[in-house]
Amino acid sequence: MSLIRSKALSFEYIRRDEEGNVEGITRAVDNVSLDVQQGDFVAILGHNGSGKSTLAKHINAILHPTEGTVWVDGMDTSDENNLWQVRQTAGMVFQNPDNQIIGQVVEEDVGFGPENLGVPTPEIWQRVEESLKAVGMSEYRNHSPNKLSGGQKQRVSIAGVIAMHPKCIILDEPTAMLDPSGRKEVIRAARALNDVEKITVILITHYMEEVIYAGKVLVMDKGHIKMQGSPREIFSRVEELKELRLAVPQVTLLAHELKKRGLPIPDGILTTYELTEALMKIKRTEG
Amino acid sequence: MSIIFNHVSKSYDADTQLKTDALKDVSFKIDDGEFVGLIGHTGSGKSTLVQHMNGLLKPTSGEIYVDGKDIADKEYSLKDLRGKVGLVFQYPEHQLFETTVFEDVCYGPKNLGLEKKEVELRAYEALKQVGIEDDYFYQSPFDLSGGQKRRAAIAGVLAMKPEVLILDEPTAGLDPKGREEILELVSRLHRENNITVILVSHSMDDVADYADRILVMDHGKLVYDDTVHEVFKHVKELEEMGLAIPQVTYMMYDIAAKGVDVSTDITTIDEAVEEIMKVWSK
């Protein structure tokens, strides 16, 4: 069943001067039709200013389409009456963990969402416990968020969203400010939510390595969806991605370079494991 | 211009129960014209360390010498120091504030007390260096794209003509091409203008590609200070600190684990291509 659907979605930012006169119009999202199924893991790539975040903000009704329609779980996001239901269905996590945490204690922060939804207290605690467990942060439930590492803070932010029992979670560059292990922790948590809890995940990122676990990759450029496919299909198109100011994971690039030098390596290598296997196969057939 | 840290320690809230030791007995020397990478987990003390280099923070104990002079001396001019040691903060574009890009870049040199003509000349040069075209000079900095804003903010520091350029995670939040543009710019400034560069980064791949030497911070201590190749040999230790090694280095370890005789002393794609082609074409 389709959970998120958009039809001919366009969005325009209107720039105004000091007197309020229209200076110009930027079409940030241009005629995007999208269909995300319940349980999908979708990654969105695109250079700065390509419209990724603008698109994402439509999914939980922070922005409303200038033209076209967005449905979340069958609800039209432009209908005021659906607003809270839409936001409860699709939760969002942003780049900077420090801007998203408000509680003095981790469990309090995670409980903030369900509390606002009017969930009865015993159930709030139950949800807090489950959510912290889902992101591997249970042992920190009584800690102050200030003392956590970036990756831990970001996992608390994710727990805060899943405590509202959304069907979908949108992660907008959740790892941009994190160190290598923080990045790993957050991506692992996102994958677990998708695999175990069957939550639909939409991941926006500039780190190509984080995309390889997605079921589907969308590449945006100038507000359009320019490419879509599996990570393997997308990352086989090295040169096209470069033109869109993007890249491929280091291992994919290495495989691409080796292939150019004449080694018979298949396209779309995504992991060090795959490249090692491909290289060993060459050794075996030669030996 | 050399920078020497001599047993520098820094405690925040030193007289309270909340005392945290952000730097613990850190000593090193950075020579003129080096390109140094500074890595460490979040909260390891990297930003605290670099803010000592231009006198924004003062050590609790220990001394810092810039160009052989103790910057804690009463006669020492911190204003001069900040002209010589330029610090580009994280997300520097958040500090853009003037009405035009050009005005914004003028702000730094103007505060150095230079003449208007010199200020404008420097702003012009700096904007050219970072690759911002004339068309954008008189636009609001807020109308620039993410990557352009970042470069405009860096131009603001370059216009001070620093001899040392410190960049605190200059590529965070940028797309791959934007990251490459910033790093290539920094690399060019280092090569052509002989600027000493200190690059704080969470990307092991970037540090491996651009730096000659790496300082590794862990819980306020300087744990490694060595060449790129030497530092990335400490795979286990770096992982335990929340860091990693470049992806290509992992790759070489994987191949070696299969019993192939390849070098694991590889940190960039070019080196890996060369090594694999050498071994595989035997």
PDB file of C-alpha atoms in Angstrom, chain B residues 76-178:
ATOM      1  CA  TYR B  76      51.640  40.529  22.830  1.00  0.00           C
ATOM      2  CA  SER B  77      48.935  41.917  20.547  1.00  0.00           C
ATOM      3  CA  LEU B  78      46.051  39.500  20.209  1.00  0.00           C
ATOM      4  CA  LYS B  79      44.686  41.673  17.450  1.00  0.00           C
ATOM      5  CA  ASP B  80      47.806  41.023  15.375  1.00  0.00           C
ATOM      6  CA  LEU B  81      47.574  37.346  16.222  1.00  0.00           C
ATOM      7  CA  ARG B  82      44.011  37.139  14.907  1.00  0.00           C
ATOM      8  CA  GLY B  83      45.135  38.766  11.685  1.00  0.00           C
ATOM      9  CA  LYS B  84      47.834  36.138  11.291  1.00  0.00           C
ATOM     10  CA  VAL B  85      45.934  33.068  12.439  1.00  0.00           C
ATOM     11  CA  GLY B  86      42.598  32.890  10.650  1.00  0.00           C
ATOM     12  CA  LEU B  87      39.945  30.638  12.123  1.00  0.00           C
ATOM     13  CA  VAL B  88      37.015  29.452  10.047  1.00  0.00           C
ATOM     14  CA  PHE B  89      34.390  28.156  12.450  1.00  0.00           C
ATOM     15  CA  GLN B  90      31.926  25.342  11.863  1.00  0.00           C
ATOM     16  CA  TYR B  91      29.078  26.502   9.657  1.00  0.00           C
ATOM     17  CA  PRO B  92      30.796  29.882   9.099  1.00  0.00           C
ATOM     18  CA  GLU B  93      27.944  31.004   6.845  1.00  0.00           C
ATOM     19  CA  HIS B  94      25.835  31.469   9.974  1.00  0.00           C
ATOM     20  CA  GLN B  95      28.033  34.466  10.682  1.00  0.00           C
ATOM     21  CA  LEU B  96      27.388  36.249   7.405  1.00  0.00           C
ATOM     22  CA  PHE B  97      25.486  39.397   8.305  1.00  0.00           C
ATOM     23  CA  GLU B  98      26.205  42.325   5.991  1.00  0.00           C
ATOM     24  CA  THR B  99      23.851  43.542   3.274  1.00  0.00           C
ATOM     25  CA  THR B 100      26.139  42.514   0.429  1.00  0.00           C
ATOM     26  CA  VAL B 101      28.686  39.757  -0.063  1.00  0.00           C
ATOM     27  CA  PHE B 102      31.417  42.321  -0.685  1.00  0.00           C
ATOM     28  CA  GLU B 103      30.652  44.293   2.497  1.00  0.00           C
ATOM     29  CA  ASP B 104      30.712  41.096   4.477  1.00  0.00           C
ATOM     30  CA  VAL B 105      34.163  40.134   3.257  1.00  0.00           C
ATOM     31  CA  CYS B 106      35.400  43.685   4.018  1.00  0.00           C
ATOM     32  CA  TYR B 107      34.422  43.362   7.665  1.00  0.00           C
ATOM     33  CA  GLY B 108      37.546  41.520   8.804  1.00  0.00           C
ATOM     34  CA  PRO B 109      40.227  43.668   7.148  1.00  0.00           C
ATOM     35  CA  LYS B 110      38.286  46.814   8.123  1.00  0.00           C
ATOM     36  CA  ASN B 111      38.589  45.796  11.753  1.00  0.00           C
ATOM     37  CA  LEU B 112      42.326  45.394  11.310  1.00  0.00           C
ATOM     38  CA  GLY B 113      42.314  49.177  10.830  1.00  0.00           C
ATOM     39  CA  LEU B 114      43.422  49.132   7.196  1.00  0.00           C
ATOM     40  CA  GLU B 115      42.697  51.908   4.726  1.00  0.00           C
ATOM     41  CA  LYS B 116      39.489  51.658   2.712  1.00  0.00           C
ATOM     42  CA  LYS B 117      41.321  51.047  -0.544  1.00  0.00           C
ATOM     43  CA  GLU B 118      43.414  48.248   0.911  1.00  0.00           C
ATOM     44  CA  VAL B 119      40.332  46.720   2.544  1.00  0.00           C
ATOM     45  CA  GLU B 120      38.482  46.643  -0.747  1.00  0.00           C
ATOM     46  CA  LEU B 121      41.455  45.311  -2.645  1.00  0.00           C
ATOM     47  CA  ARG B 122      41.815  42.471  -0.183  1.00  0.00           C
ATOM     48  CA  ALA B 123      38.103  41.682  -0.259  1.00  0.00           C
ATOM     49  CA  TYR B 124      38.217  41.581  -4.044  1.00  0.00           C
ATOM     50  CA  GLU B 125      41.233  39.256  -4.057  1.00  0.00           C
ATOM     51  CA  ALA B 126      39.740  36.980  -1.428  1.00  0.00           C
ATOM     52  CA  LEU B 127      36.460  36.619  -3.307  1.00  0.00           C
ATOM     53  CA  LYS B 128      38.386  35.812  -6.476  1.00  0.00           C
ATOM     54  CA  GLN B 129      40.445  33.221  -4.597  1.00  0.00           C
ATOM     55  CA  VAL B 130      37.353  31.367  -3.420  1.00  0.00           C
ATOM     56  CA  GLY B 131      35.859  31.525  -6.898  1.00  0.00           C
ATOM     57  CA  ILE B 132      32.942  33.878  -6.364  1.00  0.00           C
ATOM     58  CA  GLU B 133      32.142  35.791  -9.540  1.00  0.00           C
ATOM     59  CA  ASP B 134      31.700  39.575  -9.715  1.00  0.00           C
ATOM     60  CA  ASP B 135      27.977  39.132 -10.371  1.00  0.00           C
ATOM     61  CA  TYR B 136      27.461  38.052  -6.793  1.00  0.00           C
ATOM     62  CA  PHE B 137      29.497  40.795  -5.088  1.00  0.00           C
ATOM     63  CA  TYR B 138      26.589  43.126  -4.493  1.00  0.00           C
ATOM     64  CA  GLN B 139      23.963  40.529  -3.753  1.00  0.00           C
ATOM     65  CA  SER B 140      22.814  39.689  -0.273  1.00  0.00           C
ATOM     66  CA  PRO B 141      24.931  36.852   1.128  1.00  0.00           C
ATOM     67  CA  PHE B 142      21.685  35.131   2.027  1.00  0.00           C
ATOM     68  CA  ASP B 143      20.783  34.706  -1.644  1.00  0.00           C
ATOM     69  CA  LEU B 144      23.857  32.557  -2.317  1.00  0.00           C
ATOM     70  CA  SER B 145      23.714  28.762  -2.455  1.00  0.00           C
ATOM     71  CA  GLY B 146      24.977  26.700   0.498  1.00  0.00           C
ATOM     72  CA  GLY B 147      28.399  26.087  -1.011  1.00  0.00           C
ATOM     73  CA  GLN B 148      28.783  29.722  -2.112  1.00  0.00           C
ATOM     74  CA  LYS B 149      27.858  31.028   1.344  1.00  0.00           C
ATOM     75  CA  ARG B 150      30.495  28.780   2.855  1.00  0.00           C
ATOM     76  CA  ARG B 151      33.090  30.091   0.392  1.00  0.00           C
ATOM     77  CA  ALA B 152      32.070  33.708   0.978  1.00  0.00           C
ATOM     78  CA  ALA B 153      32.551  33.162   4.713  1.00  0.00           C
ATOM     79  CA  ILE B 154      35.988  31.682   4.086  1.00  0.00           C
ATOM     80  CA  ALA B 155      36.807  34.712   1.904  1.00  0.00           C
ATOM     81  CA  GLY B 156      36.059  36.878   4.953  1.00  0.00           C
ATOM     82  CA  VAL B 157      38.900  35.152   6.786  1.00  0.00           C
ATOM     83  CA  LEU B 158      41.254  35.108   3.782  1.00  0.00           C
ATOM     84  CA  ALA B 159      40.846  38.872   3.394  1.00  0.00           C
ATOM     85  CA  MET B 160      42.724  39.206   6.688  1.00  0.00           C
ATOM     86  CA  LYS B 161      45.689  37.590   4.842  1.00  0.00           C
ATOM     87  CA  PRO B 162      46.353  34.977   7.499  1.00  0.00           C
ATOM     88  CA  GLU B 163      49.588  33.018   7.513  1.00  0.00           C
ATOM     89  CA  VAL B 164      47.862  30.148   9.263  1.00  0.00           C
ATOM     90  CA  LEU B 165      44.396  29.034   8.243  1.00  0.00           C
ATOM     91  CA  ILE B 166      42.420  26.852  10.639  1.00  0.00           C
ATOM     92  CA  LEU B 167      39.213  25.299   9.344  1.00  0.00           C
ATOM     93  CA  ASP B 168      36.832  23.585  11.758  1.00  0.00           C
ATOM     94  CA  GLU B 169      34.900  21.008   9.734  1.00  0.00           C
ATOM     95  CA  PRO B 170      34.654  23.201   6.653  1.00  0.00           C
ATOM     96  CA  THR B 171      32.788  20.627   4.561  1.00  0.00           C
ATOM     97  CA  ALA B 172      30.002  19.614   6.974  1.00  0.00           C
ATOM     98  CA  GLY B 173      26.613  19.621   5.251  1.00  0.00           C
ATOM     99  CA  LEU B 174      27.949  20.211   1.743  1.00  0.00           C
ATOM    100  CA  ASP B 175      27.312  17.970  -1.263  1.00  0.00           C
ATOM    101  CA  PRO B 176      30.263  15.922  -2.585  1.00  0.00           C
ATOM    102  CA  LYS B 177      31.183  18.488  -5.227  1.00  0.00           C
ATOM    103  CA  GLY B 178      30.932  21.313  -2.679  1.00  0.00           C
TER     104      GLY B 178
END
